[in-house]
CSV table of C-alpha atoms in Angstrom, one decimal:
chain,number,residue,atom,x,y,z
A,1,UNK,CA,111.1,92.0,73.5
A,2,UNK,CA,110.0,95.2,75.2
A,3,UNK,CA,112.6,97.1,73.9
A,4,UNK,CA,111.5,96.2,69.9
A,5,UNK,CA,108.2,97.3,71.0
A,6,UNK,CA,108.7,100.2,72.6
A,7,UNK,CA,111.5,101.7,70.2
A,8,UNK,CA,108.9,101.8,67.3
A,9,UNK,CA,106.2,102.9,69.4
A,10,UNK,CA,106.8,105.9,72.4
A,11,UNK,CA,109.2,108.4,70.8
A,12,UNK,CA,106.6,108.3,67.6
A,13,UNK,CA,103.8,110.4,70.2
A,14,UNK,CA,104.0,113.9,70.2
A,15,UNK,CA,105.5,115.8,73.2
A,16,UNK,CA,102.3,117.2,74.1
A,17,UNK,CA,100.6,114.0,74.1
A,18,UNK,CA,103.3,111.9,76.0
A,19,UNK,CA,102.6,115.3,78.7
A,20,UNK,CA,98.8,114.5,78.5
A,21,UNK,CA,99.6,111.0,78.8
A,22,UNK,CA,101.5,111.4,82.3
A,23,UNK,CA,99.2,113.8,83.6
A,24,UNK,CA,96.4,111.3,83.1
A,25,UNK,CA,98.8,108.8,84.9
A,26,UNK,CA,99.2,111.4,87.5
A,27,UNK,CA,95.1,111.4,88.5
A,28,UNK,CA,95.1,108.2,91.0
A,29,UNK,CA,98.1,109.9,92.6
A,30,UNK,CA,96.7,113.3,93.5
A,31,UNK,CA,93.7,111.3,95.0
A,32,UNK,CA,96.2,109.8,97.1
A,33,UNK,CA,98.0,113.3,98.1
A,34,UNK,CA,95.9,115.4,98.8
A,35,UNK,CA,94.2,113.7,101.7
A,36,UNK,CA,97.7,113.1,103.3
A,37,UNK,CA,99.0,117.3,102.2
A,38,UNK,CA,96.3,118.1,103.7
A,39,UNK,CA,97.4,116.5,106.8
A,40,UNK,CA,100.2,117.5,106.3
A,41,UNK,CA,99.1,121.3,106.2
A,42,UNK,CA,97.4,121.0,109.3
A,43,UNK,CA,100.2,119.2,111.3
A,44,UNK,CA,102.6,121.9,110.4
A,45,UNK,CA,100.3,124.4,111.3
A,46,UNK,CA,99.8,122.9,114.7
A,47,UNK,CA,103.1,122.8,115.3
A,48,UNK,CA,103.3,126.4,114.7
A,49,UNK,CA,104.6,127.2,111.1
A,50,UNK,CA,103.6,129.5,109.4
A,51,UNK,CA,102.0,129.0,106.0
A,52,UNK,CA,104.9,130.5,104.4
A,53,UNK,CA,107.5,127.7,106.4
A,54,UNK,CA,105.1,124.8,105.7
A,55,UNK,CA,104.3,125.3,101.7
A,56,UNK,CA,108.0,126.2,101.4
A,57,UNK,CA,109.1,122.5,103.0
A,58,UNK,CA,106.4,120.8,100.4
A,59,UNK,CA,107.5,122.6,97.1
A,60,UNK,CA,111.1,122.3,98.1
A,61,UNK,CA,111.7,119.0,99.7
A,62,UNK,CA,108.5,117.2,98.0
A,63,UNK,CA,108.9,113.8,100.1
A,64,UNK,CA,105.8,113.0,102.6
A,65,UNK,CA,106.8,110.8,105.1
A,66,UNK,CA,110.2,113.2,105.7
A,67,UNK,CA,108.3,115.9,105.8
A,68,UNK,CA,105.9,114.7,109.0
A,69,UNK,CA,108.7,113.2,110.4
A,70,UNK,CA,110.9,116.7,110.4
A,71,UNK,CA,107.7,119.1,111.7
A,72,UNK,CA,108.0,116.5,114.8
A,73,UNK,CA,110.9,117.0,115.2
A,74,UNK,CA,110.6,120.8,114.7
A,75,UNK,CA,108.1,120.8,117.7
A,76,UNK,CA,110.4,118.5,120.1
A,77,UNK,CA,112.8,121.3,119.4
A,78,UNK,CA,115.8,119.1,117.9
A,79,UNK,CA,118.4,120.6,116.4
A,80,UNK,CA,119.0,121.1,112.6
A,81,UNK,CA,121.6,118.2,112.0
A,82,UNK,CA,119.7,115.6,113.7
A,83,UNK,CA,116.3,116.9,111.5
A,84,UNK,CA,118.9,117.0,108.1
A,85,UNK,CA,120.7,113.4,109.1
A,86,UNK,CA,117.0,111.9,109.7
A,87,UNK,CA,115.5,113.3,106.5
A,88,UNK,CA,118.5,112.1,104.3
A,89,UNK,CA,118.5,108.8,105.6
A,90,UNK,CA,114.6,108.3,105.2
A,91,UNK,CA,114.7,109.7,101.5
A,92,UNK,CA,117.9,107.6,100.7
A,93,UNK,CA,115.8,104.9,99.2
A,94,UNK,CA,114.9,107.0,96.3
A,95,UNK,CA,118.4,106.8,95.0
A,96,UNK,CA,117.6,103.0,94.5
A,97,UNK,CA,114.2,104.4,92.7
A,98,UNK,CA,116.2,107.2,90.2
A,99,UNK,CA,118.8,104.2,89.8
A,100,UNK,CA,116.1,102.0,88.5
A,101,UNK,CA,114.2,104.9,86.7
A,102,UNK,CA,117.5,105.8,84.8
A,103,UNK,CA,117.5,102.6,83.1
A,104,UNK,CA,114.3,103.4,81.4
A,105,UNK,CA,115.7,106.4,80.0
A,106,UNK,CA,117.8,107.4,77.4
A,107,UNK,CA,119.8,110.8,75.8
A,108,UNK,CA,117.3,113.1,78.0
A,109,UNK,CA,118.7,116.6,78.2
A,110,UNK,CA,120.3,117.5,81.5
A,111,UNK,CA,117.6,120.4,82.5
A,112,UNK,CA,114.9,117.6,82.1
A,113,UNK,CA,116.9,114.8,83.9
A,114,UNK,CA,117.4,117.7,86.7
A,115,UNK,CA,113.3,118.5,86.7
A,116,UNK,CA,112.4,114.4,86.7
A,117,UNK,CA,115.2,113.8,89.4
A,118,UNK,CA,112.9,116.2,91.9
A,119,UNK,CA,109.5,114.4,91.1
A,120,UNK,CA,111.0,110.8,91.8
A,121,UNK,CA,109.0,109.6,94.9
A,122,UNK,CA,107.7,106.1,95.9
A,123,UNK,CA,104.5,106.8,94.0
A,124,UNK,CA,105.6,108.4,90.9
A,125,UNK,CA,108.0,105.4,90.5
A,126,UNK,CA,105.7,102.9,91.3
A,127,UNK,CA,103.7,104.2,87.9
A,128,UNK,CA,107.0,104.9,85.8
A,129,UNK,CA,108.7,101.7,87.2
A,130,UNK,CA,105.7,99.1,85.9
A,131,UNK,CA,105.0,101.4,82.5
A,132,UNK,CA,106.0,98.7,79.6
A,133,UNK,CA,108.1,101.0,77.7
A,134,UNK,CA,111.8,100.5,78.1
A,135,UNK,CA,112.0,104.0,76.6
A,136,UNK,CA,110.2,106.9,78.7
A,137,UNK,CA,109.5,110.1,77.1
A,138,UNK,CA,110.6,112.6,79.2
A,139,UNK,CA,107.5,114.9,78.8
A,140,UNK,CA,105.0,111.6,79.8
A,141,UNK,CA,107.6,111.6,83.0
A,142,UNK,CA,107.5,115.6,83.9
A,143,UNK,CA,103.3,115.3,83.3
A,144,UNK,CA,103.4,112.3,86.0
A,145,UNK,CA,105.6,113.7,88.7
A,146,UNK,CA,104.4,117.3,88.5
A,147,UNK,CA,100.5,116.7,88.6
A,148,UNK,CA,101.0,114.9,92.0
A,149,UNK,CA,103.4,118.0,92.7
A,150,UNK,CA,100.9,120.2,92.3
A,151,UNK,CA,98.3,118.4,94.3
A,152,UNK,CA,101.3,117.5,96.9
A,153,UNK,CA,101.7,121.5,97.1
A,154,UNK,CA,97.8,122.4,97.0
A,155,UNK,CA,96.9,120.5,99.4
A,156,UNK,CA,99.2,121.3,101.8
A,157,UNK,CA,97.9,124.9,101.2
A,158,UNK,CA,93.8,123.5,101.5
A,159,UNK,CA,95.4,122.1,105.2
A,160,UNK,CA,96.2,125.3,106.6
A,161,UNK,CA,93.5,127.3,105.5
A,162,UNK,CA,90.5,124.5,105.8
A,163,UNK,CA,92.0,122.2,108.3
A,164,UNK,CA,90.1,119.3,109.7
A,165,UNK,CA,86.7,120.3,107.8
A,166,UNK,CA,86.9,116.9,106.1
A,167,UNK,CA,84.6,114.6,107.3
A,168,UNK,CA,86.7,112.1,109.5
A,169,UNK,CA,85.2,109.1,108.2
A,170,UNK,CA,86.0,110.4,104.9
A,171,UNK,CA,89.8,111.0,105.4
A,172,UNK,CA,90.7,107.4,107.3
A,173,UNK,CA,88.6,106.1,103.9
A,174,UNK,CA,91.0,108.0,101.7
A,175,UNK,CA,93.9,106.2,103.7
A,176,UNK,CA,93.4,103.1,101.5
A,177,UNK,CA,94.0,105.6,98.2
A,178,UNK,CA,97.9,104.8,97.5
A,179,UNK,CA,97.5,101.3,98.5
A,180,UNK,CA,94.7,100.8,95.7
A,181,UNK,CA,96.9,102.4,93.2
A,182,UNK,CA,99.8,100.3,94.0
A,183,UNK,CA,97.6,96.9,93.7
A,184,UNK,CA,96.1,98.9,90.7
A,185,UNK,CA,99.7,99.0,89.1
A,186,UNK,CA,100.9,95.4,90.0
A,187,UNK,CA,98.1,93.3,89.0
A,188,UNK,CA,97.9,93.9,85.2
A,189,UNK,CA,101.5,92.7,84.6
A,190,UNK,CA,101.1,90.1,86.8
A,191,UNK,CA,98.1,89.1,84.9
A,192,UNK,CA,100.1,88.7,82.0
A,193,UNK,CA,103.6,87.3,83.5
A,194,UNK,CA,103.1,85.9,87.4
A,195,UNK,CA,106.9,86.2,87.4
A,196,UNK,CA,106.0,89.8,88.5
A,197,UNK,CA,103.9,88.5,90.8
A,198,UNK,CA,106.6,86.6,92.5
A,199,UNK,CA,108.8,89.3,92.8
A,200,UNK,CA,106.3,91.4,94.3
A,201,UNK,CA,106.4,89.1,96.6
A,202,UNK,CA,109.8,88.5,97.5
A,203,UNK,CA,109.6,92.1,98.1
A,204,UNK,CA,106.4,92.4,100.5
A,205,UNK,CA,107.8,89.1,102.4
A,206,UNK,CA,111.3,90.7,103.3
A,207,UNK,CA,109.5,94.2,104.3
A,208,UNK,CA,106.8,92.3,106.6
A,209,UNK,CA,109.7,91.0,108.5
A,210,UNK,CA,112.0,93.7,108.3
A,211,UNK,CA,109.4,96.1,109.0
A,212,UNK,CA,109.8,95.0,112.7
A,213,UNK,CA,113.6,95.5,112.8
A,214,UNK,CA,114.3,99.0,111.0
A,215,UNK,CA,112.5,101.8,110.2
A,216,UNK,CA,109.9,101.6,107.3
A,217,UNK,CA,113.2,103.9,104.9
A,218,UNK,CA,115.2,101.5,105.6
A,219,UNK,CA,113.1,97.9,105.4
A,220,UNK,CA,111.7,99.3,101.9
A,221,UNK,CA,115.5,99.6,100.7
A,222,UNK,CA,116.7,96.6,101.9
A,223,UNK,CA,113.7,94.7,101.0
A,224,UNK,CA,113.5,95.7,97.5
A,225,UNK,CA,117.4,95.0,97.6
A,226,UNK,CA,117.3,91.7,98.8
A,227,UNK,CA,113.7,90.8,96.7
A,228,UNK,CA,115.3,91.9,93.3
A,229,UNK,CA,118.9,89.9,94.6
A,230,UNK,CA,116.9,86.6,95.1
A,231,UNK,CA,114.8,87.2,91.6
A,232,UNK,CA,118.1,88.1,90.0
A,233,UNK,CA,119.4,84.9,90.7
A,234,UNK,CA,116.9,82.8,90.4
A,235,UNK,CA,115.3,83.7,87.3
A,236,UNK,CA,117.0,84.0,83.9
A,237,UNK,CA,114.6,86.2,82.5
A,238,UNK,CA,111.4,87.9,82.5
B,1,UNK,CA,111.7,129.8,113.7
B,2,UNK,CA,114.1,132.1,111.1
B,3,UNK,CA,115.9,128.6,111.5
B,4,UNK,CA,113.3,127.0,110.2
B,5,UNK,CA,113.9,128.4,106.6
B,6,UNK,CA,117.4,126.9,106.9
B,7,UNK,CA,116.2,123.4,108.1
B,8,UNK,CA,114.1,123.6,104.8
B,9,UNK,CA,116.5,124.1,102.6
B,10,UNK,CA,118.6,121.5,103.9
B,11,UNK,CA,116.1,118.8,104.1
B,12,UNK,CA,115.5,120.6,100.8
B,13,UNK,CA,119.8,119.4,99.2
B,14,UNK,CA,119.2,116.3,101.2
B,15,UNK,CA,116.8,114.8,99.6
B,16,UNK,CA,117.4,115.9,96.1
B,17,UNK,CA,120.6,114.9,95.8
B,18,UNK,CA,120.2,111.3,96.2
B,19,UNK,CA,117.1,111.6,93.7
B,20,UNK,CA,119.5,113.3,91.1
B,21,UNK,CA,122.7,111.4,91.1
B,22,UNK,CA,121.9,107.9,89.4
B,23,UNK,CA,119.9,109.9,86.6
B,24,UNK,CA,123.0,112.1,86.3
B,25,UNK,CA,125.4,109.1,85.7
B,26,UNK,CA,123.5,106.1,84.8
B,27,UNK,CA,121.4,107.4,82.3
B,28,UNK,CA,123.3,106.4,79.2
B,29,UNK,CA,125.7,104.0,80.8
B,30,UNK,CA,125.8,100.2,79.1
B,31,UNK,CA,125.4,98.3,82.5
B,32,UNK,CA,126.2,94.6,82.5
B,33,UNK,CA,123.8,92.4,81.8
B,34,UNK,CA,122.7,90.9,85.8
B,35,UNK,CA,122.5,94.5,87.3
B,36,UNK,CA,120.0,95.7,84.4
B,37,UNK,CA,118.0,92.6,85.2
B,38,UNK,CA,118.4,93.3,89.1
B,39,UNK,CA,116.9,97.2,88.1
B,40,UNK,CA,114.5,95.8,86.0
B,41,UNK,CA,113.2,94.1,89.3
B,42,UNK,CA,112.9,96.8,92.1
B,43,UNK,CA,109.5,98.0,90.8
B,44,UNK,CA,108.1,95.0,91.6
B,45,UNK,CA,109.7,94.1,95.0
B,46,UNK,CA,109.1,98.1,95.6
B,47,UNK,CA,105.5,97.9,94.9
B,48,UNK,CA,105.1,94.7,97.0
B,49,UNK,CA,106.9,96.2,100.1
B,50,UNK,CA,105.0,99.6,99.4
B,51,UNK,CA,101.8,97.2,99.7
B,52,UNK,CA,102.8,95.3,102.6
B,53,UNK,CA,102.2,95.3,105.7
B,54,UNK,CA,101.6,99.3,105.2
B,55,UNK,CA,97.8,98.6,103.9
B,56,UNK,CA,96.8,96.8,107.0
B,57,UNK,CA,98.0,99.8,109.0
B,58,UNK,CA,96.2,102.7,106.7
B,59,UNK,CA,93.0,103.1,107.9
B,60,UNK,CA,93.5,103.0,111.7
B,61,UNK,CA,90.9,100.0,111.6
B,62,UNK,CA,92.5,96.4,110.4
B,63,UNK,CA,88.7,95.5,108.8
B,64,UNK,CA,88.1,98.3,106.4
B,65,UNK,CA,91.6,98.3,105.1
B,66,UNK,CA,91.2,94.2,104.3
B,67,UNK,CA,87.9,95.2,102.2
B,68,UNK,CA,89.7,97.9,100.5
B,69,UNK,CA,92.4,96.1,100.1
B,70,UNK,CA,90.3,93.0,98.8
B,71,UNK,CA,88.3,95.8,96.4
B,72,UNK,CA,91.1,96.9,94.5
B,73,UNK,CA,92.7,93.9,94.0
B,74,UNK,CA,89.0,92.2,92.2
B,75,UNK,CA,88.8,95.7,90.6
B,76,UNK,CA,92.2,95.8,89.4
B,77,UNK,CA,91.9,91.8,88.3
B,78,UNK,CA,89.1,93.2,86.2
B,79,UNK,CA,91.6,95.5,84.8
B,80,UNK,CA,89.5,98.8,85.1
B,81,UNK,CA,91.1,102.4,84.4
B,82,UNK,CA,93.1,102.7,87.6
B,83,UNK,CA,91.0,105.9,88.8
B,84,UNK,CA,87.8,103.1,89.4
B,85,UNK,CA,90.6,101.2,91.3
B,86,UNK,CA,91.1,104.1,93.5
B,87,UNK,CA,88.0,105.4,94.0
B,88,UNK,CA,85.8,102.0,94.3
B,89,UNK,CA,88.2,101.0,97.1
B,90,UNK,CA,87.8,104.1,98.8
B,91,UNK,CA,84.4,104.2,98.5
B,92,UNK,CA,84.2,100.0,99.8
B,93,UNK,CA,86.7,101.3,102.9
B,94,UNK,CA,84.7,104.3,103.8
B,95,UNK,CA,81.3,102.4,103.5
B,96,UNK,CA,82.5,99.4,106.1
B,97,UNK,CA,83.5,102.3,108.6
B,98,UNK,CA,80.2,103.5,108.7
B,99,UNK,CA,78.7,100.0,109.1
């Protein structure tokens, strides 16, 4: 059904626009990042790297959590296997995300699939994953992922040079920013199809357990795993 | 810290690599029918474990992240432009700190 729709409908919008169209898609997530690069900026340059070392690690690597998670590690001075092993095992669960992703994508040129591939993070999925078209334009996906990039990268800059000048209050409120988008994402669809709904749930029930067990890269991928197996098997179609 | 530049670049292969594969091979490959249905899925089991239990944790209080929480879901029900989902929960979550 979505695929009859979408085949006479995406491809038809000009490249510009489908790159207009993701950047506008891309707003609620800078909102979300730069609060957190900021952070982020000001972690790393606590823990002593320079601005050069800690802008580098966000336009090159480009995952949040890793990246707090590796300038600990930096500062408990632990060596460079046991930062790379931890950082490729909490970023594995995007290869579920680009698996997912690739299914809503067809005949794109390699040098695009290359630039998408290094904007794929839980955010930018959660908007491409839940878009109705079975049949992204490549230029709506490169406008998504490298808006947030760009704030990602900015505001990791803003942390170093104006760390901590945001009001406190304000930055614990800006917390909540990602969460609202996600329940901003998943409610329309389910307002049209509480299948959705239901698999959301399957998904959040396995995590709030799982949570406890493993660390929150590995409780997301087995959650969503084990959430999409059940739905898989218990419902024909959606 | 010269090392540092090294650890970057590592972290830097690490994580790409897993991003790039499946786009590389699955693109235009015909998978059978269960497995698309199973992909079709992890957005929605994603978004849910994304949601929870992170949200009651995002804050650093447990009451302003239930009122945000509770804003963007009415907001999002009323199927506003997602920007007034973001920024009306934020503004709910920052308003019950100062209370």
């Amino acid at each position: 059904m979505n695929a009859i729709f979408s085949s006479t409908t995406e491809r038809k919008i000009p490249a510009k626009e489908q790159l207009y169209l993701g950047i506008k898609a891309g707003i609620p997530i800078c909102i979300g990042y730069l609060p957190i690069a900021m952070a982020f900026g000001l972690l790393a340059k606590e823990a002593g790297l320079s601005l050069s070392q800690g802008t580098l690690m966000s336009l090159l690597v480009y995952a949040g959590a890793s990246q707090f998670v590796a300038v600990n590690m930096l500062t408990l001075n632990m060596n460079w296997l046991q930062i790379i092993l931890t950082v490729f095992i909490l970023n594995f669960r995007h290869f579920l995300m680009s698996a997912s992703l690739s299914q809503k994508l067809s005949n794109v040129k390699l040098f695009f699939l290359c630039l998408i591939a290094f904007g794929v993070t839980d955010e930018s999925f959660a908007v491409a994953g839940t878009q109705k078209e079975n049949n992204l334009s490549p230029f709506y996906l490169i406008g998504l992922m490298f808006s947030a990039y760009l704030a990602w990268f900015s505001g990791t800059v803003l942390g170093f040079v104006i760390a901590g000048s945001l009001p406190k209050v304000l930055q614990s409120g800006m917390g909540i920013a990602l969460y609202a988008m996600f329940i901003g994402l998943l409610i329309p669809p389910v307002k049209k199809c509480k299948s959705f709904g239901f698999v959301a749930l399957l998904g959040a029930s396995f995590n709030i357990f799982l949570y406890q067990l493993l660390t929150p890269g590995w409780a997301l991928v087995f959650s969503a795993v084990l959430g999409a197996l059940v739905a898989t098997f218990l419902m024909k179609e959606v | 810290m010269d090392q540092v530049y090294l650890i970057v670049i590592g972290m830097a292969l690490v994580t790409y690599i897993p991003r790039v594969i499946p786009l590389l091979f699955l693109q235009n490959l015909k998978l059978p029918g269960p497995l698309q249905r199973f992909l079709g899925f992890i957005p929605y089991t994603i978004l849910g474990a994304l949601i929870f239990p992170g949200v009651f944790n995002s804050t650093g209080n447990l009451f302003p992240a239930v009122i945000g929480t509770l804003t963007a879901f009415i907001l999002a029900w009323l199927e506003l432009n997602i920007i007034f989902v973001v920024i009306g929960s934020i503004i709910a979550t920052t308003l019950t700190q100062l209370i």
